[in-house]
GROMACS .gro file of C-alpha atoms in nm:
model
  376
    1UNK     CA    1   2.646   0.574   0.192
    2UNK     CA    2   2.569   0.311   0.453
    3UNK     CA    3   2.470   0.359   0.814
    4UNK     CA    4   2.662   0.173   1.082
    5UNK     CA    5   2.358   0.172   1.310
    6UNK     CA    6   2.187  -0.165   1.344
    7UNK     CA    7   1.837  -0.193   1.488
    8UNK     CA    8   1.798  -0.488   1.724
    9UNK     CA    9   1.441  -0.600   1.675
   10UNK     CA   10   1.225  -0.732   1.956
   11UNK     CA   11   1.186  -1.110   1.949
   12UNK     CA   12   0.828  -1.209   1.879
   13UNK     CA   13   0.621  -1.511   1.790
   14UNK     CA   14   0.577  -1.555   1.416
   15UNK     CA   15   0.240  -1.593   1.247
   16UNK     CA   16   0.138  -1.616   0.883
   17UNK     CA   17  -0.107  -1.388   0.704
   18UNK     CA   18  -0.147  -1.573   0.379
   19UNK     CA   19   0.193  -1.585   0.213
   20UNK     CA   20   0.341  -1.317   0.442
   21UNK     CA   21   0.518  -1.397   0.767
   22UNK     CA   22   0.465  -1.150   1.050
   23UNK     CA   23   0.692  -1.145   1.354
   24UNK     CA   24   0.999  -1.348   1.433
   25UNK     CA   25   1.277  -1.274   1.186
   26UNK     CA   26   1.041  -1.171   0.904
   27UNK     CA   27   1.077  -0.822   0.755
   28UNK     CA   28   0.841  -0.553   0.884
   29UNK     CA   29   0.545  -0.577   0.646
   30UNK     CA   30   0.351  -0.285   0.500
   31UNK     CA   31  -0.028  -0.285   0.517
   32UNK     CA   32  -0.307  -0.059   0.402
   33UNK     CA   33  -0.687  -0.069   0.397
   34UNK     CA   34  -0.932  -0.026   0.113
   35UNK     CA   35  -1.157   0.280   0.116
   36UNK     CA   36  -1.409   0.153  -0.139
   37UNK     CA   37  -1.751   0.006  -0.071
   38UNK     CA   38  -1.665  -0.362  -0.024
   39UNK     CA   39  -1.983  -0.464  -0.203
   40UNK     CA   40  -1.846  -0.288  -0.513
   41UNK     CA   41  -1.623  -0.579  -0.612
   42UNK     CA   42  -1.468  -0.419  -0.921
   43UNK     CA   43  -1.370  -0.097  -0.742
   44UNK     CA   44  -1.230  -0.286  -0.443
   45UNK     CA   45  -1.028  -0.526  -0.656
   46UNK     CA   46  -0.889  -0.237  -0.860
   47UNK     CA   47  -0.780  -0.054  -0.545
   48UNK     CA   48  -0.620  -0.366  -0.398
   49UNK     CA   49  -0.422  -0.416  -0.717
   50UNK     CA   50  -0.306  -0.055  -0.713
   51UNK     CA   51  -0.191  -0.095  -0.353
   52UNK     CA   52  -0.003  -0.416  -0.428
   53UNK     CA   53   0.165  -0.252  -0.725
   54UNK     CA   54   0.281   0.024  -0.488
   55UNK     CA   55   0.433  -0.239  -0.257
   56UNK     CA   56   0.163  -0.340  -0.007
   57UNK     CA   57   0.232  -0.676   0.155
   58UNK     CA   58  -0.113  -0.709   0.314
   59UNK     CA   59  -0.445  -0.534   0.249
   60UNK     CA   60  -0.731  -0.500   0.496
   61UNK     CA   61  -1.091  -0.494   0.374
   62UNK     CA   62  -1.391  -0.390   0.584
   63UNK     CA   63  -1.666  -0.653   0.615
   64UNK     CA   64  -1.952  -0.474   0.793
   65UNK     CA   65  -2.237  -0.689   0.659
   66UNK     CA   66  -2.306  -1.040   0.536
   67UNK     CA   67  -2.351  -0.895   0.189
   68UNK     CA   68  -1.999  -0.754   0.217
   69UNK     CA   69  -1.877  -1.100   0.324
   70UNK     CA   70  -2.031  -1.244   0.009
   71UNK     CA   71  -1.849  -0.979  -0.197
   72UNK     CA   72  -1.530  -1.055  -0.004
   73UNK     CA   73  -1.534  -1.410  -0.140
   74UNK     CA   74  -1.535  -1.281  -0.498
   75UNK     CA   75  -1.270  -1.019  -0.417
   76UNK     CA   76  -1.041  -1.283  -0.271
   77UNK     CA   77  -1.098  -1.504  -0.574
   78UNK     CA   78  -0.987  -1.223  -0.806
   79UNK     CA   79  -0.682  -1.103  -0.612
   80UNK     CA   80  -0.576  -1.456  -0.515
   81UNK     CA   81  -0.217  -1.426  -0.403
   82UNK     CA   82  -0.278  -1.104  -0.210
   83UNK     CA   83  -0.310  -1.157   0.168
   84UNK     CA   84  -0.640  -1.007   0.282
   85UNK     CA   85  -0.743  -0.918   0.636
   86UNK     CA   86  -1.117  -0.900   0.701
   87UNK     CA   87  -1.206  -0.609   0.930
   88UNK     CA   88  -1.490  -0.716   1.162
   89UNK     CA   89  -1.689  -0.516   1.415
   90UNK     CA   90  -2.008  -0.593   1.611
   91UNK     CA   91  -2.147  -0.879   1.400
   92UNK     CA   92  -1.958  -1.200   1.478
   93UNK     CA   93  -2.136  -1.375   1.191
   94UNK     CA   94  -1.946  -1.147   0.949
   95UNK     CA   95  -1.620  -1.277   1.092
   96UNK     CA   96  -1.724  -1.638   1.043
   97UNK     CA   97  -1.849  -1.565   0.691
   98UNK     CA   98  -1.526  -1.382   0.601
   99UNK     CA   99  -1.311  -1.672   0.726
  100UNK     CA  100  -1.516  -1.913   0.520
  101UNK     CA  101  -1.482  -1.677   0.222
  102UNK     CA  102  -1.103  -1.704   0.227
  103UNK     CA  103  -0.981  -1.430   0.462
  104UNK     CA  104  -0.614  -1.470   0.558
  105UNK     CA  105  -0.667  -1.298   0.894
  106UNK     CA  106  -0.957  -1.160   1.099
  107UNK     CA  107  -0.929  -0.816   1.257
  108UNK     CA  108  -1.162  -0.803   1.558
  109UNK     CA  109  -1.223  -0.609   1.875
  110UNK     CA  110  -1.330  -0.880   2.124
  111UNK     CA  111  -1.503  -0.611   2.329
  112UNK     CA  112  -1.766  -0.537   2.064
  113UNK     CA  113  -1.828  -0.884   1.922
  114UNK     CA  114  -2.101  -0.953   2.176
  115UNK     CA  115  -1.993  -1.181   2.458
  116UNK     CA  116  -1.757  -1.473   2.503
  117UNK     CA  117  -1.984  -1.727   2.339
  118UNK     CA  118  -1.973  -1.533   2.012
  119UNK     CA  119  -1.601  -1.468   2.048
  120UNK     CA  120  -1.555  -1.842   2.099
  121UNK     CA  121  -1.730  -1.911   1.768
  122UNK     CA  122  -1.508  -1.663   1.583
  123UNK     CA  123  -1.193  -1.808   1.741
  124UNK     CA  124  -1.307  -2.162   1.663
  125UNK     CA  125  -1.365  -2.064   1.301
  126UNK     CA  126  -1.022  -1.897   1.278
  127UNK     CA  127  -0.862  -2.210   1.422
  128UNK     CA  128  -1.048  -2.434   1.178
  129UNK     CA  129  -0.929  -2.226   0.883
  130UNK     CA  130  -0.579  -2.190   1.029
  131UNK     CA  131  -0.578  -1.812   1.013
  132UNK     CA  132  -0.459  -1.562   1.276
  133UNK     CA  133  -0.651  -1.286   1.448
  134UNK     CA  134  -0.553  -0.923   1.478
  135UNK     CA  135  -0.683  -0.759   1.795
  136UNK     CA  136  -0.732  -0.387   1.749
  137UNK     CA  137  -0.736  -0.149   2.048
  138UNK     CA  138  -0.816   0.214   1.972
  139UNK     CA  139  -0.816   0.516   2.205
  140UNK     CA  140  -1.140   0.631   2.046
  141UNK     CA  141  -1.333   0.317   2.139
  142UNK     CA  142  -1.209   0.217   2.484
  143UNK     CA  143  -1.444   0.029   2.713
  144UNK     CA  144  -1.666   0.257   2.921
  145UNK     CA  145  -1.533   0.137   3.255
  146UNK     CA  146  -1.176   0.212   3.146
  147UNK     CA  147  -1.279   0.560   3.040
  148UNK     CA  148  -1.431   0.612   3.385
  149UNK     CA  149  -1.129   0.460   3.561
  150UNK     CA  150  -0.866   0.671   3.384
  151UNK     CA  151  -1.076   0.980   3.310
  152UNK     CA  152  -0.941   1.002   2.957
  153UNK     CA  153  -0.755   0.777   2.716
  154UNK     CA  154  -0.390   0.718   2.806
  155UNK     CA  155  -0.126   0.453   2.751
  156UNK     CA  156  -0.220   0.256   3.063
  157UNK     CA  157  -0.583   0.240   2.956
  158UNK     CA  158  -0.480   0.113   2.613
  159UNK     CA  159  -0.258  -0.156   2.762
  160UNK     CA  160  -0.523  -0.266   3.013
  161UNK     CA  161  -0.777  -0.296   2.732
  162UNK     CA  162  -0.530  -0.497   2.527
  163UNK     CA  163  -0.456  -0.734   2.814
  164UNK     CA  164  -0.828  -0.799   2.863
  165UNK     CA  165  -0.859  -0.907   2.501
  166UNK     CA  166  -0.542  -1.114   2.523
  167UNK     CA  167  -0.678  -1.290   2.833
  168UNK     CA  168  -0.989  -1.388   2.635
  169UNK     CA  169  -0.779  -1.543   2.358
  170UNK     CA  170  -0.559  -1.713   2.617
  171UNK     CA  171  -0.864  -1.878   2.772
  172UNK     CA  172  -0.949  -2.017   2.430
  173UNK     CA  173  -0.588  -2.134   2.387
  174UNK     CA  174  -0.543  -1.923   2.074
  175UNK     CA  175  -0.189  -1.777   2.060
  176UNK     CA  176  -0.181  -1.693   1.688
  177UNK     CA  177  -0.265  -1.326   1.702
  178UNK     CA  178  -0.110  -0.985   1.657
  179UNK     CA  179  -0.225  -0.672   1.833
  180UNK     CA  180  -0.237  -0.298   1.780
  181UNK     CA  181  -0.266  -0.011   2.028
  182UNK     CA  182  -0.354   0.300   1.834
  183UNK     CA  183  -0.419   0.661   1.927
  184UNK     CA  184  -0.402   0.984   1.730
  185UNK     CA  185  -0.153   1.119   1.985
  186UNK     CA  186   0.202   1.015   1.901
  187UNK     CA  187   0.340   0.996   2.254
  188UNK     CA  188   0.042   0.808   2.394
  189UNK     CA  189   0.074   0.551   2.116
  190UNK     CA  190   0.450   0.510   2.160
  191UNK     CA  191   0.420   0.469   2.538
  192UNK     CA  192   0.146   0.209   2.502
  193UNK     CA  193   0.341  -0.003   2.253
  194UNK     CA  194   0.656   0.011   2.464
  195UNK     CA  195   0.466  -0.108   2.771
  196UNK     CA  196   0.286  -0.390   2.591
  197UNK     CA  197   0.600  -0.503   2.406
  198UNK     CA  198   0.758  -0.593   2.739
  199UNK     CA  199   0.459  -0.804   2.845
  200UNK     CA  200   0.371  -1.029   2.551
  201UNK     CA  201   0.548  -1.233   2.283
  202UNK     CA  202   0.299  -1.182   2.001
  203UNK     CA  203   0.378  -0.958   1.702
  204UNK     CA  204   0.274  -0.593   1.713
  205UNK     CA  205   0.091  -0.409   1.438
  206UNK     CA  206   0.199  -0.042   1.442
  207UNK     CA  207  -0.004   0.263   1.352
  208UNK     CA  208  -0.098   0.616   1.450
  209UNK     CA  209  -0.475   0.618   1.406
  210UNK     CA  210  -0.664   0.912   1.256
  211UNK     CA  211  -0.326   1.069   1.179
  212UNK     CA  212  -0.473   1.322   0.935
  213UNK     CA  213  -0.425   1.414   0.572
  214UNK     CA  214  -0.138   1.322   0.346
  215UNK     CA  215   0.118   1.576   0.472
  216UNK     CA  216   0.039   1.601   0.844
  217UNK     CA  217  -0.052   1.233   0.873
  218UNK     CA  218   0.273   1.127   0.708
  219UNK     CA  219   0.473   1.340   0.950
  220UNK     CA  220   0.293   1.209   1.259
  221UNK     CA  221   0.323   0.851   1.139
  222UNK     CA  222   0.691   0.887   1.054
  223UNK     CA  223   0.764   1.026   1.401
  224UNK     CA  224   0.560   0.773   1.598
  225UNK     CA  225   0.637   0.463   1.395
  226UNK     CA  226   0.996   0.572   1.354
  227UNK     CA  227   1.044   0.598   1.731
  228UNK     CA  228   0.909   0.247   1.783
  229UNK     CA  229   1.086   0.084   1.490
  230UNK     CA  230   1.416   0.240   1.595
  231UNK     CA  231   1.361   0.071   1.934
  232UNK     CA  232   1.314  -0.261   1.754
  233UNK     CA  233   0.938  -0.263   1.824
  234UNK     CA  234   0.696  -0.348   1.546
  235UNK     CA  235   0.639  -0.637   1.306
  236UNK     CA  236   0.390  -0.489   1.061
  237UNK     CA  237   0.259  -0.137   1.006
  238UNK     CA  238  -0.013   0.071   0.852
  239UNK     CA  239   0.016   0.444   0.789
  240UNK     CA  240  -0.339   0.575   0.840
  241UNK     CA  241  -0.405   0.873   0.612
  242UNK     CA  242  -0.711   1.060   0.491
  243UNK     CA  243  -0.577   0.999   0.141
  244UNK     CA  244  -0.553   0.738  -0.132
  245UNK     CA  245  -0.445   0.405   0.024
  246UNK     CA  246  -0.163   0.391  -0.230
  247UNK     CA  247  -0.010   0.691  -0.051
  248UNK     CA  248  -0.023   0.496   0.277
  249UNK     CA  249   0.184   0.222   0.117
  250UNK     CA  250   0.439   0.466  -0.022
  251UNK     CA  251   0.485   0.642   0.310
  252UNK     CA  252   0.514   0.309   0.492
  253UNK     CA  253   0.792   0.202   0.260
  254UNK     CA  254   0.966   0.540   0.296
  255UNK     CA  255   0.971   0.495   0.674
  256UNK     CA  256   1.122   0.147   0.648
  257UNK     CA  257   1.378   0.257   0.391
  258UNK     CA  258   1.485   0.554   0.603
  259UNK     CA  259   1.553   0.317   0.893
  260UNK     CA  260   1.734   0.067   0.667
  261UNK     CA  261   1.482  -0.201   0.765
  262UNK     CA  262   1.384  -0.284   0.408
  263UNK     CA  263   1.475  -0.176   0.058
  264UNK     CA  264   1.253  -0.129  -0.245
  265UNK     CA  265   1.273   0.080  -0.557
  266UNK     CA  266   1.487   0.379  -0.642
  267UNK     CA  267   1.607   0.582  -0.344
  268UNK     CA  268   1.642   0.935  -0.477
  269UNK     CA  269   1.892   1.142  -0.279
  270UNK     CA  270   1.818   1.500  -0.378
  271UNK     CA  271   1.913   1.846  -0.258
  272UNK     CA  272   1.640   2.103  -0.182
  273UNK     CA  273   1.798   2.328  -0.449
  274UNK     CA  274   1.911   2.689  -0.433
  275UNK     CA  275   2.040   2.961  -0.666
  276UNK     CA  276   2.362   2.763  -0.718
  277UNK     CA  277   2.180   2.484  -0.902
  278UNK     CA  278   2.277   2.428  -1.263
  279UNK     CA  279   1.949   2.250  -1.344
  280UNK     CA  280   1.597   2.253  -1.200
  281UNK     CA  281   1.638   1.993  -0.925
  282UNK     CA  282   1.277   1.990  -0.810
  283UNK     CA  283   1.140   1.940  -1.162
  284UNK     CA  284   1.404   1.677  -1.239
  285UNK     CA  285   1.331   1.476  -0.926
  286UNK     CA  286   0.954   1.492  -0.983
  287UNK     CA  287   0.998   1.359  -1.335
  288UNK     CA  288   1.235   1.082  -1.224
  289UNK     CA  289   0.991   0.973  -0.953
  290UNK     CA  290   0.721   0.927  -1.216
  291UNK     CA  291   0.950   0.734  -1.447
  292UNK     CA  292   1.079   0.506  -1.171
  293UNK     CA  293   0.739   0.409  -1.024
  294UNK     CA  294   0.747   0.068  -1.193
  295UNK     CA  295   1.089  -0.026  -1.052
  296UNK     CA  296   1.101  -0.255  -0.747
  297UNK     CA  297   1.476  -0.320  -0.736
  298UNK     CA  298   1.670  -0.110  -0.487
  299UNK     CA  299   1.920   0.148  -0.605
  300UNK     CA  300   2.054   0.480  -0.469
  301UNK     CA  301   2.045   0.765  -0.723
  302UNK     CA  302   2.176   1.108  -0.621
  303UNK     CA  303   2.045   1.423  -0.787
  304UNK     CA  304   2.240   1.726  -0.663
  305UNK     CA  305   2.223   2.061  -0.836
  306UNK     CA  306   2.571   2.204  -0.780
  307UNK     CA  307   2.931   2.119  -0.693
  308UNK     CA  308   2.911   2.197  -0.319
  309UNK     CA  309   2.776   1.857  -0.207
  310UNK     CA  310   2.715   1.710  -0.550
  311UNK     CA  311   3.041   1.520  -0.609
  312UNK     CA  312   3.042   1.368  -0.259
  313UNK     CA  313   2.680   1.249  -0.272
  314UNK     CA  314   2.708   1.129  -0.632
  315UNK     CA  315   3.022   0.927  -0.555
  316UNK     CA  316   2.849   0.747  -0.268
  317UNK     CA  317   2.541   0.653  -0.474
  318UNK     CA  318   2.519   0.381  -0.735
  319UNK     CA  319   2.440   0.651  -0.991
  320UNK     CA  320   2.440   1.026  -0.943
  321UNK     CA  321   2.462   1.366  -1.100
  322UNK     CA  322   2.640   1.678  -0.975
  323UNK     CA  323   2.540   2.006  -1.136
  324UNK     CA  324   2.800   2.165  -1.362
  325UNK     CA  325   2.864   2.301  -1.709
  326UNK     CA  326   2.774   2.040  -1.832
  327UNK     CA  327   2.655   1.816  -1.546
  328UNK     CA  328   2.877   1.532  -1.428
  329UNK     CA  329   2.713   1.189  -1.416
  330UNK     CA  330   2.873   0.938  -1.180
  331UNK     CA  331   2.857   0.559  -1.204
  332UNK     CA  332   2.991   0.360  -0.909
  333UNK     CA  333   3.176   0.662  -0.774
  334UNK     CA  334   3.342   0.778  -1.097
  335UNK     CA  335   3.247   1.037  -1.359
  336UNK     CA  336   3.145   0.837  -1.664
  337UNK     CA  337   2.931   1.084  -1.858
  338UNK     CA  338   2.864   1.452  -1.914
  339UNK     CA  339   2.503   1.554  -1.966
  340UNK     CA  340   2.336   1.882  -2.061
  341UNK     CA  341   2.016   1.984  -1.884
  342UNK     CA  342   1.780   1.899  -2.168
  343UNK     CA  343   1.895   1.537  -2.177
  344UNK     CA  344   1.965   1.482  -1.807
  345UNK     CA  345   1.644   1.296  -1.712
  346UNK     CA  346   1.668   1.068  -2.015
  347UNK     CA  347   2.033   0.999  -1.939
  348UNK     CA  348   1.971   0.904  -1.576
  349UNK     CA  349   1.669   0.689  -1.661
  350UNK     CA  350   1.861   0.512  -1.933
  351UNK     CA  351   2.153   0.435  -1.702
  352UNK     CA  352   1.924   0.303  -1.429
  353UNK     CA  353   1.732   0.075  -1.665
  354UNK     CA  354   2.048  -0.048  -1.833
  355UNK     CA  355   2.193  -0.128  -1.494
  356UNK     CA  356   1.886  -0.329  -1.396
  357UNK     CA  357   1.867  -0.504  -1.732
  358UNK     CA  358   2.225  -0.623  -1.689
  359UNK     CA  359   2.130  -0.740  -1.339
  360UNK     CA  360   2.428  -0.578  -1.176
  361UNK     CA  361   2.385  -0.558  -0.796
  362UNK     CA  362   2.263  -0.208  -0.720
  363UNK     CA  363   2.212  -0.256  -0.346
  364UNK     CA  364   2.216  -0.534  -0.092
  365UNK     CA  365   1.879  -0.695  -0.033
  366UNK     CA  366   1.748  -0.670   0.321
  367UNK     CA  367   1.849  -0.977   0.520
  368UNK     CA  368   1.559  -1.203   0.610
  369UNK     CA  369   1.319  -1.104   0.331
  370UNK     CA  370   1.119  -1.397   0.206
  371UNK     CA  371   1.194  -1.542  -0.134
  372UNK     CA  372   0.816  -1.555  -0.187
  373UNK     CA  373   0.808  -1.189  -0.284
  374UNK     CA  374   0.764  -1.029   0.057
  375UNK     CA  375   1.071  -0.820  -0.011
  376UNK     CA  376   0.917  -0.683  -0.328
   0.00000   0.00000   0.00000
């Protein structure tokens, strides 16, 4: 089932974060951030690899000390192809060291680097290494004079802070940056991004900061980021959760898939189940999700427990099952198999993997995804 709605994305300047394009006509990329101690190289590398396996396009790594910058060099050496953003605060020397260690982008807050002379050194280093900068504005760390001016954080304060930082980069003739305006309040964040989007051409990094735990944070992020993305605003995103970074990646992809902005993996269309179900839908879906975790190719698979909506949903999906006695398994809109409950999961998995092995087109790839793997 295909939506007729087409999102018209805001036109923005394109930059490169390693192998990933951000802005312009590039797909909206999914980011996350490591939660390990950066100096623990093995743990950090392992987490980065887990995030990339889940579909992360870009991973951010905190570099709070020069020792962490030294570890960053080894981390980058081990993950190689993975675009890494070095997260820098307060110590400008960490930014320079991270750039020299192979960072693909520097995330800075010009307001806490320590004066324009130090900012100039960081910008000069980024220019020399041909890497972009991500300016991060956060409602929780606004400049003191803006807090006094506005009384409390609001969208205008966020935008004014952002424009100050942009003015600094403009004075250094450095246009290769992206910017974020994050707050934990959904409406404040959305208002700020909408205002800034109309004023600059640079790409926007979306996020609801300090969104909360896995459930509540996913809901807040889906609402806020969904509002902006549906308006065509946003070039890259991070779902900020007090949870495993892998979950951030999964939720980010779910948001993009729901808006038909990108496709990846098996899209399970499943009913919430009721007493009419002929098989345990919840258990079946949970098992299929586990079995399909390794699949990157896009495909719609419907799992509906009864004949009320089952036939209609199953016909529209590439593969689907409608509960019955036995269950009807649809392939390309037609009943091709009958499957009893005990064999249903194995049957659906087998059909999906056979389909992919034969390389039959399961779904259209998202237009504009890079052939370098950004659409993976």
